[in-house]
Tab-separated table of C-alpha atoms in Angstrom:
chain	number	residue	atom	x	y	z
V	1	MET	CA	14.573	15.789	7.746
V	2	LYS	CA	11.109	15.519	6.248
V	3	ALA	CA	9.579	12.296	4.937
V	4	PHE	CA	6.288	11.841	3.110
V	5	VAL	CA	4.507	8.479	3.260
V	6	PHE	CA	1.538	7.142	1.290
V	7	PRO	CA	-1.247	4.805	2.513
V	8	GLY	CA	-2.400	1.540	0.964
V	9	GLN	CA	-5.657	-0.316	0.442
V	10	GLY	CA	-8.118	0.059	3.319
V	11	ALA	CA	-7.694	3.834	3.661
V	12	GLN	CA	-10.577	4.581	1.275
V	13	PHE	CA	-13.806	6.328	2.307
V	14	VAL	CA	-16.808	7.684	0.419
V	15	GLY	CA	-16.270	11.360	-0.335
V	16	MET	CA	-12.493	11.015	-0.648
V	17	GLY	CA	-10.953	13.637	-2.932
V	18	LYS	CA	-14.200	15.563	-3.431
V	19	ASP	CA	-12.913	18.803	-1.849
V	20	LEU	CA	-9.779	18.602	-3.988
V	21	TYR	CA	-11.839	18.153	-7.153
V	22	GLU	CA	-14.195	21.018	-6.366
V	23	ASN	CA	-11.631	23.536	-5.127
V	24	ASN	CA	-8.497	22.940	-7.177
V	25	PRO	CA	-8.526	23.221	-11.007
V	26	LYS	CA	-5.338	21.123	-11.330
V	27	ALA	CA	-6.872	18.366	-9.216
V	28	LYS	CA	-10.061	18.417	-11.300
V	29	GLU	CA	-8.004	18.114	-14.480
V	30	LEU	CA	-6.101	15.095	-13.121
V	31	PHE	CA	-9.237	13.369	-11.826
V	32	GLU	CA	-10.894	13.788	-15.228
V	33	LYS	CA	-7.793	12.426	-16.924
V	34	ALA	CA	-8.044	9.391	-14.612
V	35	ASN	CA	-11.690	8.848	-15.599
V	36	GLU	CA	-10.590	8.835	-19.226
V	37	ILE	CA	-7.689	6.413	-18.657
V	38	LEU	CA	-9.785	3.952	-16.622
V	39	GLY	CA	-12.758	4.052	-18.969
V	40	TYR	CA	-15.288	4.706	-16.211
V	41	ARG	CA	-15.981	7.617	-13.874
V	42	ILE	CA	-14.152	6.544	-10.751
V	43	THR	CA	-14.815	10.019	-9.351
V	44	ASP	CA	-18.561	9.287	-9.180
V	45	ILE	CA	-17.869	6.300	-6.919
V	46	MET	CA	-15.191	8.076	-4.854
V	47	PHE	CA	-17.317	11.155	-4.197
V	48	ASN	CA	-20.890	9.818	-4.064
V	49	GLY	CA	-20.829	6.005	-4.242
V	50	THR	CA	-21.502	3.404	-1.572
V	51	ASP	CA	-19.002	1.658	0.672
V	52	GLU	CA	-19.636	-1.561	-1.237
V	53	GLU	CA	-18.931	0.075	-4.606
V	54	LEU	CA	-15.743	1.604	-3.253
V	55	LYS	CA	-14.578	-1.784	-1.912
V	56	GLN	CA	-14.422	-3.263	-5.411
V	57	THR	CA	-10.770	-4.039	-6.118
V	58	LYS	CA	-10.858	-2.279	-9.482
V	59	VAL	CA	-12.024	0.854	-7.653
V	60	THR	CA	-10.259	0.735	-4.276
V	61	GLN	CA	-6.649	0.669	-5.383
V	62	PRO	CA	-6.852	3.376	-8.074
V	63	ALA	CA	-9.036	5.511	-5.760
V	64	VAL	CA	-6.478	5.527	-2.938
V	65	PHE	CA	-3.662	6.088	-5.454
V	66	LEU	CA	-5.466	9.025	-7.076
V	67	HIS	CA	-6.340	10.740	-3.808
V	68	SER	CA	-2.741	10.406	-2.556
V	69	VAL	CA	-0.912	11.426	-5.722
V	70	ILE	CA	-3.199	14.296	-6.704
V	71	LYS	CA	-2.911	15.707	-3.176
V	72	ALA	CA	0.891	15.539	-3.396
V	73	ILE	CA	0.875	17.294	-6.781
V	74	CYS	CA	-1.457	20.001	-5.506
V	75	LEU	CA	0.817	20.687	-2.522
V	76	GLY	CA	3.329	22.141	-4.994
V	77	ASP	CA	6.388	23.495	-3.189
V	78	GLU	CA	5.024	22.205	0.126
V	79	PHE	CA	5.771	18.705	-1.104
V	80	ASN	CA	9.483	18.783	-0.347
V	81	PRO	CA	10.601	15.565	1.338
V	82	SER	CA	14.138	14.263	1.650
V	83	MET	CA	12.784	10.718	1.324
V	84	THR	CA	9.501	8.900	0.777
V	85	ALA	CA	7.807	5.506	1.115
V	86	GLY	CA	4.405	3.900	0.681
V	87	HIS	CA	2.618	0.982	2.349
V	88	SER	CA	1.934	-1.746	-0.252
V	89	LEU	CA	-0.183	0.020	-2.908
V	90	GLY	CA	1.166	3.302	-1.501
V	91	GLU	CA	4.601	2.487	-2.915
V	92	PHE	CA	3.230	3.277	-6.389
V	93	SER	CA	1.942	6.634	-5.092
V	94	ALA	CA	5.372	7.365	-3.603
V	95	LEU	CA	7.143	6.596	-6.872
V	96	VAL	CA	4.826	8.843	-8.890
V	97	ALA	CA	5.141	11.662	-6.328
V	98	ALA	CA	8.926	11.271	-6.492
V	99	GLY	CA	8.923	11.634	-10.281
V	100	ALA	CA	10.021	8.053	-11.009
V	101	ILE	CA	6.787	7.117	-12.821
V	102	SER	CA	4.408	9.391	-14.719
V	103	PHE	CA	0.902	9.981	-13.374
V	104	GLU	CA	-0.630	8.169	-16.361
V	105	ASP	CA	1.695	5.155	-16.176
V	106	GLY	CA	1.290	4.939	-12.404
V	107	LEU	CA	-2.491	4.783	-12.694
V	108	LYS	CA	-2.313	2.140	-15.430
V	109	LEU	CA	0.042	0.005	-13.316
V	110	VAL	CA	-2.158	0.327	-10.225
V	111	TYR	CA	-5.235	-0.699	-12.201
V	112	ALA	CA	-3.364	-3.660	-13.744
V	113	ARG	CA	-2.176	-4.631	-10.254
V	114	ALA	CA	-5.703	-4.467	-8.844
V	115	MET	CA	-7.152	-6.647	-11.580
V	116	ALA	CA	-4.311	-9.189	-11.405
V	117	MET	CA	-4.693	-9.458	-7.625
V	118	GLN	CA	-8.444	-9.919	-7.957
V	119	LYS	CA	-7.921	-12.838	-10.350
V	120	ALA	CA	-5.392	-14.426	-7.998
V	121	CYS	CA	-7.830	-14.054	-5.092
V	122	GLU	CA	-10.554	-15.850	-7.028
V	123	ALA	CA	-8.215	-18.734	-7.880
V	124	ALA	CA	-7.746	-19.908	-4.271
V	125	PRO	CA	-9.850	-19.415	-1.102
V	126	SER	CA	-7.568	-17.269	1.007
V	127	THR	CA	-7.539	-14.448	3.527
V	128	MET	CA	-5.481	-12.424	6.006
V	129	ALA	CA	-5.549	-11.928	9.781
V	130	ALA	CA	-4.209	-9.272	12.127
V	131	ILE	CA	-2.195	-10.547	15.084
V	132	ILE	CA	-2.052	-8.136	18.020
V	133	ALA	CA	0.442	-8.011	20.910
V	134	LEU	CA	2.752	-10.892	20.071
V	135	PRO	CA	6.474	-10.684	19.156
V	136	ASP	CA	7.214	-10.904	15.434
V	137	GLU	CA	9.543	-13.839	16.034
V	138	THR	CA	6.779	-15.895	17.670
V	139	ILE	CA	4.445	-15.231	14.744
V	140	GLU	CA	7.155	-16.149	12.237
V	141	THR	CA	7.852	-19.428	14.055
V	142	ILE	CA	4.198	-20.478	14.256
V	143	CYS	CA	3.570	-19.581	10.603
V	144	ALA	CA	6.539	-21.744	9.610
V	145	GLU	CA	5.192	-24.637	11.717
V	146	VAL	CA	1.680	-24.465	10.238
V	147	SER	CA	2.554	-23.733	6.622
V	148	LYS	CA	2.938	-26.577	4.155
V	149	PRO	CA	2.651	-26.989	0.351
V	150	GLY	CA	-0.902	-26.254	-0.743
V	151	ASN	CA	-1.850	-24.748	2.612
V	152	VAL	CA	0.406	-21.779	3.319
V	153	VAL	CA	0.452	-18.995	5.882
V	154	VAL	CA	3.149	-16.311	6.035
V	155	PRO	CA	3.845	-12.976	7.755
V	156	ALA	CA	2.550	-10.361	5.292
V	157	ASN	CA	2.550	-6.866	6.836
V	158	TYR	CA	4.994	-5.848	9.570
V	159	ASN	CA	2.904	-2.768	10.436
V	160	CYS	CA	4.356	-1.729	13.789
V	161	PRO	CA	5.550	-3.377	17.016
V	162	GLY	CA	2.688	-5.514	18.304
V	163	GLN	CA	0.784	-5.539	15.007
V	164	LEU	CA	1.609	-8.047	12.276
V	165	VAL	CA	-0.772	-9.270	9.554
V	166	ILE	CA	-0.510	-12.862	8.324
V	167	SER	CA	-1.702	-14.091	4.932
V	168	GLY	CA	-2.505	-17.428	3.314
V	169	ASN	CA	-5.029	-20.190	2.677
V	170	ILE	CA	-8.121	-20.002	4.897
V	171	GLU	CA	-7.472	-23.346	6.611
V	172	ALA	CA	-3.871	-22.413	7.416
V	173	ILE	CA	-4.906	-18.949	8.660
V	174	ASN	CA	-7.488	-20.472	11.006
V	175	GLU	CA	-4.989	-22.992	12.394
V	176	ALA	CA	-2.328	-20.314	12.839
V	177	CYS	CA	-4.783	-17.993	14.613
V	178	GLU	CA	-5.639	-20.678	17.159
V	179	LYS	CA	-1.967	-21.396	17.848
V	180	LEU	CA	-1.137	-17.680	18.048
V	181	LYS	CA	-3.929	-17.075	20.568
V	182	ALA	CA	-2.652	-20.000	22.613
V	183	ALA	CA	0.828	-18.439	22.458
V	184	GLY	CA	-0.519	-15.236	24.007
V	185	ALA	CA	-1.764	-13.024	21.183
V	186	LYS	CA	-4.205	-10.422	22.493
V	187	ARG	CA	-6.205	-10.792	19.266
V	188	ALA	CA	-5.972	-12.914	16.138
V	189	LEU	CA	-8.571	-11.310	13.935
V	190	PRO	CA	-9.403	-12.523	10.392
V	191	LEU	CA	-9.728	-9.538	8.068
V	192	LYS	CA	-12.482	-8.857	5.549
V	193	VAL	CA	-10.277	-8.985	2.486
V	194	GLY	CA	-10.623	-10.765	-0.836
V	195	GLY	CA	-7.500	-12.874	-0.598
V	196	ALA	CA	-3.989	-13.507	0.618
V	197	PHE	CA	-2.082	-10.368	-0.357
V	198	HIS	CA	1.716	-10.400	0.012
V	199	SER	CA	1.908	-14.185	0.082
V	200	PRO	CA	2.943	-16.953	-2.367
V	201	LEU	CA	-0.731	-17.162	-3.416
V	202	MET	CA	-0.213	-13.890	-5.310
V	203	GLU	CA	2.268	-15.564	-7.668
V	204	PRO	CA	-0.125	-15.513	-10.681
V	205	ALA	CA	-0.607	-11.779	-10.130
V	206	ARG	CA	3.140	-11.242	-9.811
V	207	VAL	CA	3.745	-12.911	-13.174
V	208	GLU	CA	0.989	-10.866	-14.807
V	209	LEU	CA	2.138	-7.568	-13.325
V	210	GLN	CA	5.799	-8.185	-14.120
V	211	ALA	CA	5.172	-7.733	-17.847
V	212	ALA	CA	3.382	-4.420	-17.240
V	213	ILE	CA	6.111	-3.115	-14.919
V	214	GLU	CA	8.915	-4.098	-17.283
V	215	ALA	CA	7.157	-2.286	-20.137
V	216	THR	CA	6.827	0.928	-18.076
V	217	GLU	CA	9.435	3.683	-18.127
V	218	ILE	CA	10.803	4.230	-14.641
V	219	LYS	CA	13.267	7.066	-14.021
V	220	ALA	CA	15.524	7.783	-11.080
V	221	PRO	CA	13.334	9.453	-8.415
V	222	LYS	CA	14.080	12.970	-7.180
V	223	PHE	CA	14.712	11.570	-3.705
V	224	PRO	CA	15.160	8.048	-2.307
V	225	VAL	CA	12.100	5.798	-2.163
V	226	TYR	CA	12.209	3.197	0.621
V	227	GLN	CA	10.643	0.045	-0.790
V	228	ASN	CA	8.555	-2.566	1.023
V	229	VAL	CA	10.500	-5.709	0.162
V	230	ASP	CA	13.782	-4.745	1.834
V	231	ALA	CA	12.916	-1.513	3.702
V	232	LYS	CA	15.891	0.193	2.035
V	233	PRO	CA	16.193	3.414	-0.011
V	234	HIS	CA	16.311	3.024	-3.793
V	235	THR	CA	17.037	5.377	-6.680
V	236	ASP	CA	18.125	2.910	-9.388
V	237	PRO	CA	15.272	2.276	-11.880
V	238	ALA	CA	16.223	-1.391	-12.426
V	239	GLU	CA	16.180	-2.074	-8.667
V	240	ILE	CA	12.881	-0.216	-8.290
V	241	LYS	CA	11.274	-2.362	-11.007
V	242	ALA	CA	12.527	-5.611	-9.488
V	243	ASN	CA	11.258	-4.623	-6.052
V	244	LEU	CA	7.822	-3.634	-7.386
V	245	VAL	CA	7.487	-7.063	-8.995
V	246	ALA	CA	8.655	-8.876	-5.849
V	247	GLN	CA	6.321	-6.839	-3.644
V	248	LEU	CA	3.195	-8.812	-4.542
V	249	THR	CA	4.430	-12.054	-2.986
V	250	ALA	CA	6.788	-10.573	-0.363
V	251	SER	CA	6.138	-9.126	3.091
V	252	VAL	CA	5.547	-5.396	3.584
V	253	ARG	CA	8.354	-4.442	5.984
V	254	TRP	CA	6.800	-1.213	7.211
V	255	THR	CA	8.231	-1.265	10.728
V	256	GLN	CA	11.731	-1.738	9.338
V	257	THR	CA	11.139	0.910	6.656
V	258	VAL	CA	10.240	3.603	9.184
V	259	GLN	CA	13.124	2.569	11.442
V	260	ASN	CA	15.559	2.871	8.524
V	261	MET	CA	14.151	6.261	7.498
V	262	VAL	CA	14.603	7.513	11.071
V	263	ALA	CA	18.148	6.114	11.172
V	264	ASP	CA	18.853	8.024	7.945
V	265	GLY	CA	17.685	11.306	9.481
V	266	ALA	CA	13.889	11.476	9.108
V	267	ASP	CA	12.273	13.141	12.124
V	268	ASP	CA	9.123	14.628	10.537
V	269	PHE	CA	6.648	12.281	8.804
V	270	THR	CA	3.635	13.431	6.767
V	271	GLU	CA	1.005	10.950	5.585
V	272	CYS	CA	-0.311	12.095	2.201
V	273	GLY	CA	-3.675	10.603	1.258
V	274	PRO	CA	-6.859	9.265	2.830
V	275	GLY	CA	-7.028	8.084	6.422
V	276	LYS	CA	-4.596	8.173	9.335
V	277	ALA	CA	-3.477	4.536	9.511
V	278	LEU	CA	0.191	5.213	8.808
V	279	GLN	CA	0.304	8.050	11.328
V	280	GLY	CA	-0.796	5.627	14.028
V	281	MET	CA	1.744	3.009	12.974
V	282	ILE	CA	4.642	5.467	12.822
V	283	ALA	CA	3.811	6.847	16.268
V	284	LYS	CA	4.091	3.306	17.657
V	285	ILE	CA	7.333	2.588	15.784
V	286	ASP	CA	9.127	5.713	17.051
V	287	ARG	CA	7.632	8.069	19.639
V	288	ASN	CA	10.338	10.684	19.101
V	289	VAL	CA	9.332	11.722	15.575
V	290	THR	CA	6.730	14.285	14.509
V	291	VAL	CA	3.761	12.759	12.675
V	292	ASN	CA	0.984	14.544	10.784
V	293	GLY	CA	-1.163	14.160	7.682
V	294	VAL	CA	-2.561	15.968	4.671
V	295	ALA	CA	-5.724	14.753	2.971
């Protein structure tokens, strides 16, 4: 069975989507519609901007979303999965590609999400760190030991076996990294991100985004969408909405998502969008599946 998956923030690169825009009339139409919806020419930054311009939160998230979704639309009949999923931001791409959310509404939600997360990041000094080559259980235990009210650190992204990203206040992240290295982590590397995504520090963003999600029409998708918060397949619009809201402060259970998709019959994964990050993760989660990408 075929599964399509969609990348999240961090997959962006200057020049992304340019070939699509120049060679596919449908893609050009959708990119121009996006420029109109956003109120600025995001295509100028995507195609010809600088890395720094592309790293702006208000640009990064809609840019990755647009590249992923427009590519899926342009695949036409070649986009024929039995199931789909997306990593963090990529979940919105998956839902639009699956017909649960319109292109226009998906872009508006992604932009609202980006701006709400940016505000939450500015409210508290916070960051994330990648922990390499340590069991998930050890990381969970140390995070629980270090974390306390006002200085939290939690597991944020279960990317693949041996790679888990933690998220929280800077002081708590630093303390956790030292303890994790002492416990045998090969690396405990602070990431260059604006804040503590997928942690309790995103609560203000969750509240802000909830109103936007609840006001958006979400239909039953054409095929199951495996969502980050519980790694399970969903087709019920009410459940999908609740999970999208919860996603901002909950962990991204990517390892478990891929494992569940494989258990449900997926043996051929295609990453749709910029970069190859998910292909690498999936290959480490299950070496018996076929993995490729379209960008």
